[in-house]
């Protein structure tokens, strides 16, 4: 694909140096549909990024777009803080009837703000309020957001350094297989909890991702998650599952923790909950934890009514028969896994391992610089993929759940070519 040099002058002169994705993808994108994005010159790019997981149903999904356009054309409320609106009621009823009740999940629903880090901040604040304790335990290579509370439970040193102040009241513990299986699960954690001289204040909560996306596609075993849930219950700590990137069907089931058969005390949801890429997040928690005073945690953009509209449409379209969606996701995931297995076999000297669940996968390179080189070459060939891991050593695959088998196969072929031409 021949790409002309786009005019990036206004971005480079006016926009902050903090911009990142645009550096790896030097194009000016103009439109998008399904699993494709198009730059202003008309070049097509197959999207294995999906808005960092905020577009599980693809770009400009026709069903969701129609619902949104109809709502806007009738002058539906677009901004309402936390006022009661017909759009919010429709979403809450759909969420209760399609997601919560069939799974026997008792959660209350809180709209804490538009982004994932808003949901995490509210979860941490609530856990501390309920338990009357400050300490939170997180895990190595975790990522929970960029605001201060979320950064305090995030592992990445580069992102933590951006805070500019000490990040306190968070203690990291080893994630599943962090110690290469040489130490029994939770041995260190249990020892610290039981030792009055350990220096670990009794935690209010433990926050965990079932699959660490930004941390390098690190997948927790169901047995590990069950042991963690049991440990939290036994030691009077709340269990928070951060399902911001791995929820909404990314791993197969609607919630990523379903396979483990656990019921977390608090769950954070964002990214694809609106279905359309519109900002929206949820903090879900057991009813007995709902001790908020009115207005104790608020924000101007809690009531994103257009997002309620597309979220309800997504649930009704894709999750009324959740088994079908889950089966499709697992089938597509198997297609990805088979390709990565073949790539690993062909390039075992370069590809250290591959791992994933459902429709989130990663390939880790022994030479950590190769992952970025592969992503760059993939872009040149018309495929958008990002890297993850503490040193960007993992090529991360995050296609839309609605991608067709043919599109998925095309993207995987491009990935294989990028690997061969790079290493």
GROMACS .gro file of N, CA, C and O in nm, residues 130-230:
model
  404
  130UNK      N    1  -1.641   0.185   5.309
  130UNK     CA    2  -1.710   0.070   5.370
  130UNK      C    3  -1.625   0.008   5.480
  130UNK      O    4  -1.674  -0.022   5.590
  131UNK      N    5  -1.498  -0.013   5.453
  131UNK     CA    6  -1.411  -0.085   5.546
  131UNK      C    7  -1.342   0.006   5.647
  131UNK      O    8  -1.288  -0.043   5.748
  132UNK      N    9  -1.340   0.136   5.621
  132UNK     CA   10  -1.271   0.227   5.713
  132UNK      C   11  -1.121   0.206   5.716
  132UNK      O   12  -1.056   0.231   5.817
  133UNK      N   13  -1.067   0.161   5.604
  133UNK     CA   14  -0.923   0.139   5.593
  133UNK      C   15  -0.872   0.205   5.466
  133UNK      O   16  -0.948   0.228   5.372
  134UNK      N   17  -0.742   0.232   5.461
  134UNK     CA   18  -0.685   0.303   5.347
  134UNK      C   19  -0.616   0.212   5.246
  134UNK      O   20  -0.614   0.242   5.126
  135UNK      N   21  -0.556   0.105   5.292
  135UNK     CA   22  -0.469   0.024   5.205
  135UNK      C   23  -0.549  -0.052   5.099
  135UNK      O   24  -0.657  -0.105   5.127
  136UNK      N   25  -0.493  -0.057   4.980
  136UNK     CA   26  -0.547  -0.135   4.869
  136UNK      C   27  -0.435  -0.222   4.814
  136UNK      O   28  -0.323  -0.174   4.793
  137UNK      N   29  -0.463  -0.349   4.790
  137UNK     CA   30  -0.366  -0.438   4.727
  137UNK      C   31  -0.399  -0.452   4.579
  137UNK      O   32  -0.516  -0.471   4.541
  138UNK      N   33  -0.298  -0.437   4.496
  138UNK     CA   34  -0.311  -0.458   4.352
  138UNK      C   35  -0.208  -0.563   4.311
  138UNK      O   36  -0.149  -0.629   4.397
  139UNK      N   37  -0.182  -0.576   4.181
  139UNK     CA   38  -0.092  -0.681   4.136
  139UNK      C   39   0.014  -0.629   4.038
  139UNK      O   40  -0.005  -0.527   3.970
  140UNK      N   41   0.124  -0.698   4.034
  140UNK     CA   42   0.232  -0.664   3.942
  140UNK      C   43   0.179  -0.655   3.800
  140UNK      O   44   0.097  -0.736   3.757
  141UNK      N   45   0.226  -0.555   3.727
  141UNK     CA   46   0.188  -0.530   3.587
  141UNK      C   47   0.043  -0.489   3.568
  141UNK      O   48  -0.010  -0.492   3.456
  142UNK      N   49  -0.023  -0.450   3.677
  142UNK     CA   50  -0.161  -0.403   3.666
  142UNK      C   51  -0.168  -0.267   3.598
  142UNK      O   52  -0.073  -0.188   3.605
  143UNK      N   53  -0.281  -0.240   3.534
  143UNK     CA   54  -0.310  -0.105   3.485
  143UNK      C   55  -0.455  -0.074   3.516
  143UNK      O   56  -0.545  -0.148   3.474
  144UNK      N   57  -0.478   0.037   3.588
  144UNK     CA   58  -0.615   0.069   3.629
  144UNK      C   59  -0.656   0.212   3.594
  144UNK      O   60  -0.767   0.253   3.629
  145UNK      N   61  -0.570   0.290   3.529
  145UNK     CA   62  -0.608   0.425   3.490
  145UNK      C   63  -0.500   0.526   3.521
  145UNK      O   64  -0.398   0.495   3.583
  146UNK      N   65  -0.526   0.651   3.480
  146UNK     CA   66  -0.423   0.754   3.485
  146UNK      C   67  -0.446   0.862   3.589
  146UNK      O   68  -0.364   0.952   3.604
  147UNK      N   69  -0.559   0.860   3.660
  147UNK     CA   70  -0.577   0.955   3.770
  147UNK      C   71  -0.504   0.901   3.893
  147UNK      O   72  -0.463   0.784   3.898
  148UNK      N   73  -0.487   0.983   3.995
  148UNK     CA   74  -0.392   0.951   4.102
  148UNK      C   75  -0.426   0.823   4.177
  148UNK      O   76  -0.338   0.741   4.206
  149UNK      N   77  -0.552   0.804   4.214
  149UNK     CA   78  -0.589   0.682   4.285
  149UNK      C   79  -0.566   0.559   4.201
  149UNK      O   80  -0.516   0.457   4.249
  150UNK      N   81  -0.602   0.568   4.074
  150UNK     CA   82  -0.583   0.455   3.982
  150UNK      C   83  -0.436   0.427   3.958
  150UNK      O   84  -0.394   0.311   3.948
  151UNK      N   85  -0.355   0.533   3.947
  151UNK     CA   86  -0.212   0.514   3.928
  151UNK      C   87  -0.147   0.448   4.049
  151UNK      O   88  -0.050   0.373   4.035
  152UNK      N   89  -0.201   0.474   4.168
  152UNK     CA   90  -0.143   0.415   4.289
  152UNK      C   91  -0.156   0.263   4.291
  152UNK      O   92  -0.082   0.195   4.361
  153UNK      N   93  -0.251   0.210   4.213
  153UNK     CA   94  -0.266   0.064   4.205
  153UNK      C   95  -0.227   0.012   4.067
  153UNK      O   96  -0.264  -0.099   4.028
  154UNK      N   97  -0.151   0.092   3.992
  154UNK     CA   98  -0.100   0.055   3.861
  154UNK      C   99   0.049   0.020   3.874
  154UNK      O  100   0.121   0.083   3.951
  155UNK      N  101   0.095  -0.079   3.798
  155UNK     CA  102   0.232  -0.126   3.812
  155UNK      C  103   0.333  -0.057   3.724
  155UNK      O  104   0.450  -0.047   3.760
  156UNK      N  105   0.291  -0.006   3.608
  156UNK     CA  106   0.385   0.046   3.509
  156UNK      C  107   0.462   0.166   3.560
  156UNK      O  108   0.405   0.271   3.594
  157UNK      N  109   0.596   0.155   3.566
  157UNK     CA  110   0.679   0.260   3.625
  157UNK      C  111   0.672   0.390   3.546
  157UNK      O  112   0.672   0.499   3.605
  158UNK      N  113   0.665   0.381   3.414
  158UNK     CA  114   0.659   0.501   3.330
  158UNK      C  115   0.532   0.580   3.358
  158UNK      O  116   0.535   0.703   3.374
  159UNK      N  117   0.420   0.510   3.365
  159UNK     CA  118   0.292   0.579   3.390
  159UNK      C  119   0.286   0.632   3.533
  159UNK      O  120   0.235   0.742   3.557
  160UNK      N  121   0.337   0.556   3.628
  160UNK     CA  122   0.338   0.602   3.767
  160UNK      C  123   0.421   0.729   3.783
  160UNK      O  124   0.386   0.820   3.858
  161UNK      N  125   0.532   0.736   3.711
  161UNK     CA  126   0.622   0.851   3.723
  161UNK      C  127   0.555   0.980   3.679
  161UNK      O  128   0.590   1.089   3.727
  162UNK      N  129   0.458   0.969   3.590
  162UNK     CA  130   0.388   1.087   3.543
  162UNK      C  131   0.305   1.158   3.648
  162UNK      O  132   0.264   1.272   3.629
  163UNK      N  133   0.281   1.090   3.760
  163UNK     CA  134   0.198   1.150   3.865
  163UNK      C  135   0.266   1.272   3.927
  163UNK      O  136   0.200   1.370   3.965
  164UNK      N  137   0.396   1.267   3.941
  164UNK     CA  138   0.471   1.380   3.995
  164UNK      C  139   0.468   1.392   4.146
  164UNK      O  140   0.531   1.482   4.202
  165UNK      N  141   0.395   1.305   4.211
  165UNK     CA  142   0.389   1.304   4.357
  165UNK      C  143   0.393   1.159   4.404
  165UNK      O  144   0.370   1.066   4.325
  166UNK      N  145   0.420   1.135   4.532
  166UNK     CA  146   0.418   0.997   4.582
  166UNK      C  147   0.280   0.934   4.565
  166UNK      O  148   0.178   1.001   4.588
  167UNK      N  149   0.277   0.810   4.521
  167UNK     CA  150   0.152   0.736   4.508
  167UNK      C  151   0.143   0.640   4.627
  167UNK      O  152   0.223   0.547   4.639
  168UNK      N  153   0.047   0.664   4.714
  168UNK     CA  154   0.045   0.597   4.843
  168UNK      C  155  -0.077   0.508   4.861
  168UNK      O  156  -0.171   0.513   4.782
  169UNK      N  157  -0.070   0.427   4.967
  169UNK     CA  158  -0.179   0.341   5.012
  169UNK      C  159  -0.210   0.227   4.914
  169UNK      O  160  -0.318   0.169   4.919
  170UNK      N  161  -0.116   0.195   4.827
  170UNK     CA  162  -0.130   0.080   4.738
  170UNK      C  163  -0.011  -0.012   4.755
  170UNK      O  164   0.104   0.033   4.762
  171UNK      N  165  -0.037  -0.143   4.763
  171UNK     CA  166   0.070  -0.242   4.779
  171UNK      C  167   0.057  -0.348   4.671
  171UNK      O  168  -0.050  -0.410   4.658
  172UNK      N  169   0.162  -0.370   4.590
  172UNK     CA  170   0.153  -0.473   4.485
  172UNK      C  171   0.185  -0.613   4.538
  172UNK      O  172   0.269  -0.630   4.627
  173UNK      N  173   0.116  -0.710   4.484
  173UNK     CA  174   0.142  -0.851   4.509
  173UNK      C  175   0.165  -0.921   4.376
  173UNK      O  176   0.126  -0.869   4.271
  174UNK      N  177   0.229  -1.039   4.376
  174UNK     CA  178   0.256  -1.109   4.249
  174UNK      C  179   0.128  -1.155   4.181
  174UNK      O  180   0.045  -1.223   4.242
  175UNK      N  181   0.113  -1.120   4.053
  175UNK     CA  182   0.003  -1.171   3.971
  175UNK      C  183   0.026  -1.318   3.942
  175UNK      O  184   0.135  -1.372   3.964
  176UNK      N  185  -0.075  -1.384   3.894
  176UNK     CA  186  -0.066  -1.527   3.862
  176UNK      C  187   0.055  -1.554   3.772
  176UNK      O  188   0.073  -1.490   3.669
  177UNK      N  189   0.139  -1.647   3.814
  177UNK     CA  190   0.257  -1.692   3.740
  177UNK      C  191   0.366  -1.586   3.729
  177UNK      O  192   0.461  -1.601   3.652
  178UNK      N  193   0.357  -1.482   3.808
  178UNK     CA  194   0.463  -1.380   3.807
  178UNK      C  195   0.596  -1.440   3.851
  178UNK      O  196   0.703  -1.398   3.805
  179UNK      N  197   0.591  -1.539   3.940
  179UNK     CA  198   0.712  -1.604   3.991
  179UNK      C  199   0.737  -1.738   3.921
  179UNK      O  200   0.800  -1.827   3.976
  180UNK      N  201   0.683  -1.750   3.798
  180UNK     CA  202   0.708  -1.867   3.712
  180UNK      C  203   0.669  -1.999   3.778
  180UNK      O  204   0.732  -2.103   3.753
  181UNK      N  205   0.567  -1.996   3.862
  181UNK     CA  206   0.518  -2.119   3.924
  181UNK      C  207   0.608  -2.178   4.029
  181UNK      O  208   0.585  -2.290   4.076
  182UNK      N  209   0.712  -2.104   4.069
  182UNK     CA  210   0.808  -2.158   4.166
  182UNK      C  211   0.764  -2.137   4.310
  182UNK      O  212   0.823  -2.195   4.402
  183UNK      N  213   0.664  -2.054   4.330
  183UNK     CA  214   0.615  -2.025   4.465
  183UNK      C  215   0.466  -2.051   4.471
  183UNK      O  216   0.394  -2.012   4.379
  184UNK      N  217   0.416  -2.117   4.573
  184UNK     CA  218   0.272  -2.141   4.584
  184UNK      C  219   0.193  -2.011   4.577
  184UNK      O  220   0.237  -1.907   4.628
  185UNK      N  221   0.076  -2.016   4.516
  185UNK     CA  222  -0.007  -1.899   4.501
  185UNK      C  223  -0.037  -1.834   4.636
  185UNK      O  224  -0.073  -1.903   4.733
  186UNK      N  225  -0.022  -1.704   4.643
  186UNK     CA  226  -0.060  -1.622   4.759
  186UNK      C  227   0.020  -1.651   4.886
  186UNK      O  228  -0.018  -1.607   4.994
  187UNK      N  229   0.131  -1.724   4.873
  187UNK     CA  230   0.213  -1.753   4.991
  187UNK      C  231   0.263  -1.623   5.056
  187UNK      O  232   0.252  -1.603   5.178
  188UNK      N  233   0.316  -1.532   4.973
  188UNK     CA  234   0.369  -1.405   5.023
  188UNK      C  235   0.256  -1.319   5.081
  188UNK      O  236   0.269  -1.262   5.190
  189UNK      N  237   0.146  -1.311   5.009
  189UNK     CA  238   0.032  -1.231   5.052
  189UNK      C  239  -0.021  -1.281   5.187
  189UNK      O  240  -0.042  -1.204   5.282
  190UNK      N  241  -0.041  -1.410   5.198
  190UNK     CA  242  -0.091  -1.470   5.323
  190UNK      C  243   0.005  -1.444   5.439
  190UNK      O  244  -0.037  -1.412   5.551
  191UNK      N  245   0.133  -1.456   5.410
  191UNK     CA  246   0.232  -1.437   5.516
  191UNK      C  247   0.230  -1.293   5.568
  191UNK      O  248   0.234  -1.269   5.689
  192UNK      N  249   0.220  -1.197   5.476
  192UNK     CA  250   0.215  -1.057   5.516
  192UNK      C  251   0.088  -1.026   5.596
  192UNK      O  252   0.092  -0.951   5.694
  193UNK      N  253  -0.023  -1.083   5.553
  193UNK     CA  254  -0.149  -1.059   5.623
  193UNK      C  255  -0.147  -1.115   5.765
  193UNK      O  256  -0.206  -1.057   5.857
  194UNK      N  257  -0.078  -1.225   5.784
  194UNK     CA  258  -0.079  -1.292   5.913
  194UNK      C  259   0.030  -1.251   6.008
  194UNK      O  260   0.030  -1.291   6.125
  195UNK      N  261   0.125  -1.170   5.961
  195UNK     CA  262   0.240  -1.132   6.042
  195UNK      C  263   0.224  -0.988   6.091
  195UNK      O  264   0.221  -0.894   6.011
  196UNK      N  265   0.217  -0.970   6.221
  196UNK     CA  266   0.201  -0.836   6.279
  196UNK      C  267   0.324  -0.748   6.255
  196UNK      O  268   0.319  -0.627   6.275
  197UNK      N  269   0.433  -0.808   6.214
  197UNK     CA  270   0.553  -0.729   6.186
  197UNK      C  271   0.578  -0.706   6.039
  197UNK      O  272   0.684  -0.654   6.001
  198UNK      N  273   0.484  -0.741   5.953
  198UNK     CA  274   0.507  -0.732   5.808
  198UNK      C  275   0.506  -0.589   5.756
  198UNK      O  276   0.564  -0.560   5.651
  199UNK      N  277   0.439  -0.498   5.826
  199UNK     CA  278   0.429  -0.361   5.778
  199UNK      C  279   0.315  -0.339   5.681
  199UNK      O  280   0.295  -0.227   5.632
  200UNK      N  281   0.237  -0.443   5.652
  200UNK     CA  282   0.122  -0.429   5.562
  200UNK      C  283  -0.001  -0.395   5.645
  200UNK      O  284  -0.046  -0.476   5.727
  201UNK      N  285  -0.054  -0.276   5.624
  201UNK     CA  286  -0.180  -0.242   5.689
  201UNK      C  287  -0.292  -0.328   5.631
  201UNK      O  288  -0.291  -0.358   5.511
  202UNK      N  289  -0.386  -0.368   5.714
  202UNK     CA  290  -0.495  -0.452   5.666
  202UNK      C  291  -0.567  -0.383   5.551
  202UNK      O  292  -0.617  -0.272   5.565
  203UNK      N  293  -0.571  -0.445   5.433
  203UNK     CA  294  -0.629  -0.378   5.316
  203UNK      C  295  -0.781  -0.367   5.325
  203UNK      O  296  -0.849  -0.454   5.380
  204UNK      N  297  -0.832  -0.260   5.267
  204UNK     CA  298  -0.977  -0.249   5.249
  204UNK      C  299  -1.023  -0.339   5.136
  204UNK      O  300  -1.132  -0.396   5.141
  205UNK      N  301  -0.938  -0.352   5.033
  205UNK     CA  302  -0.980  -0.426   4.914
  205UNK      C  303  -0.859  -0.471   4.834
  205UNK      O  304  -0.747  -0.424   4.853
  206UNK      N  305  -0.886  -0.564   4.745
  206UNK     CA  306  -0.790  -0.611   4.645
  206UNK      C  307  -0.852  -0.582   4.508
  206UNK      O  308  -0.969  -0.613   4.485
  207UNK      N  309  -0.774  -0.521   4.419
  207UNK     CA  310  -0.823  -0.493   4.284
  207UNK      C  311  -0.743  -0.574   4.183
  207UNK      O  312  -0.620  -0.582   4.194
  208UNK      N  313  -0.813  -0.636   4.088
  208UNK     CA  314  -0.746  -0.728   3.996
  208UNK      C  315  -0.812  -0.725   3.859
  208UNK      O  316  -0.933  -0.702   3.847
  209UNK      N  317  -0.732  -0.745   3.754
  209UNK     CA  318  -0.781  -0.772   3.620
  209UNK      C  319  -0.769  -0.922   3.596
  209UNK      O  320  -0.664  -0.981   3.625
  210UNK      N  321  -0.871  -0.983   3.540
  210UNK     CA  322  -0.861  -1.126   3.512
  210UNK      C  323  -0.764  -1.153   3.397
  210UNK      O  324  -0.702  -1.258   3.391
  211UNK      N  325  -0.755  -1.058   3.306
  211UNK     CA  326  -0.653  -1.059   3.201
  211UNK      C  327  -0.592  -0.919   3.200
  211UNK      O  328  -0.663  -0.821   3.182
  212UNK      N  329  -0.463  -0.911   3.221
  212UNK     CA  330  -0.397  -0.780   3.221
  212UNK      C  331  -0.367  -0.739   3.078
  212UNK      O  332  -0.277  -0.793   3.013
  213UNK      N  333  -0.445  -0.643   3.027
  213UNK     CA  334  -0.429  -0.601   2.889
  213UNK      C  335  -0.305  -0.517   2.867
  213UNK      O  336  -0.214  -0.555   2.793
  214UNK      N  337  -0.298  -0.402   2.932
  214UNK     CA  338  -0.182  -0.314   2.917
  214UNK      C  339  -0.056  -0.378   2.975
  214UNK      O  340   0.055  -0.346   2.935
  215UNK      N  341  -0.073  -0.468   3.070
  215UNK     CA  342   0.042  -0.532   3.134
  215UNK      C  343   0.109  -0.639   3.052
  215UNK      O  344   0.213  -0.693   3.092
  216UNK      N  345   0.051  -0.675   2.935
  216UNK     CA  346   0.116  -0.773   2.849
  216UNK      C  347   0.033  -0.896   2.817
  216UNK      O  348   0.086  -1.001   2.781
  217UNK      N  349  -0.099  -0.888   2.830
  217UNK     CA  350  -0.191  -1.001   2.807
  217UNK      C  351  -0.155  -1.116   2.901
  217UNK      O  352  -0.126  -1.228   2.858
  218UNK      N  353  -0.153  -1.086   3.028
  218UNK     CA  354  -0.127  -1.186   3.131
  218UNK      C  355  -0.261  -1.242   3.179
  218UNK      O  356  -0.345  -1.167   3.230
  219UNK      N  357  -0.279  -1.371   3.161
  219UNK     CA  358  -0.410  -1.435   3.186
  219UNK      C  359  -0.408  -1.507   3.320
  219UNK      O  360  -0.325  -1.597   3.342
  220UNK      N  361  -0.498  -1.470   3.408
  220UNK     CA  362  -0.509  -1.538   3.537
  220UNK      C  363  -0.588  -1.668   3.519
  220UNK      O  364  -0.692  -1.670   3.453
  221UNK      N  365  -0.538  -1.774   3.578
  221UNK     CA  366  -0.611  -1.901   3.577
  221UNK      C  367  -0.737  -1.892   3.664
  221UNK      O  368  -0.740  -1.817   3.762
  222UNK      N  369  -0.839  -1.968   3.627
  222UNK     CA  370  -0.962  -1.964   3.707
  222UNK      C  371  -0.935  -2.010   3.850
  222UNK      O  372  -0.996  -1.959   3.946
  223UNK      N  373  -0.844  -2.107   3.866
  223UNK     CA  374  -0.812  -2.155   4.001
  223UNK      C  375  -0.751  -2.044   4.085
  223UNK      O  376  -0.780  -2.031   4.204
  224UNK      N  377  -0.667  -1.963   4.024
  224UNK     CA  378  -0.603  -1.852   4.094
  224UNK      C  379  -0.707  -1.749   4.135
  224UNK      O  380  -0.705  -1.698   4.247
  225UNK      N  381  -0.799  -1.718   4.046
  225UNK     CA  382  -0.905  -1.621   4.077
  225UNK      C  383  -0.994  -1.672   4.189
  225UNK      O  384  -1.035  -1.596   4.277
  226UNK      N  385  -1.025  -1.801   4.188
  226UNK     CA  386  -1.108  -1.857   4.295
  226UNK      C  387  -1.037  -1.850   4.430
  226UNK      O  388  -1.097  -1.818   4.531
  227UNK      N  389  -0.908  -1.880   4.429
  227UNK     CA  390  -0.831  -1.871   4.553
  227UNK      C  391  -0.826  -1.727   4.603
  227UNK      O  392  -0.834  -1.703   4.724
  228UNK      N  393  -0.813  -1.633   4.510
  228UNK     CA  394  -0.810  -1.492   4.549
  228UNK      C  395  -0.943  -1.451   4.612
  228UNK      O  396  -0.945  -1.383   4.715
  229UNK      N  397  -1.054  -1.491   4.550
  229UNK     CA  398  -1.185  -1.458   4.604
  229UNK      C  399  -1.203  -1.517   4.744
  229UNK      O  400  -1.256  -1.452   4.835
  230UNK      N  401  -1.157  -1.639   4.762
  230UNK     CA  402  -1.169  -1.705   4.894
  230UNK      C  403  -1.082  -1.634   4.997
  230UNK      O  404  -1.123  -1.614   5.112
   0.00000   0.00000   0.00000
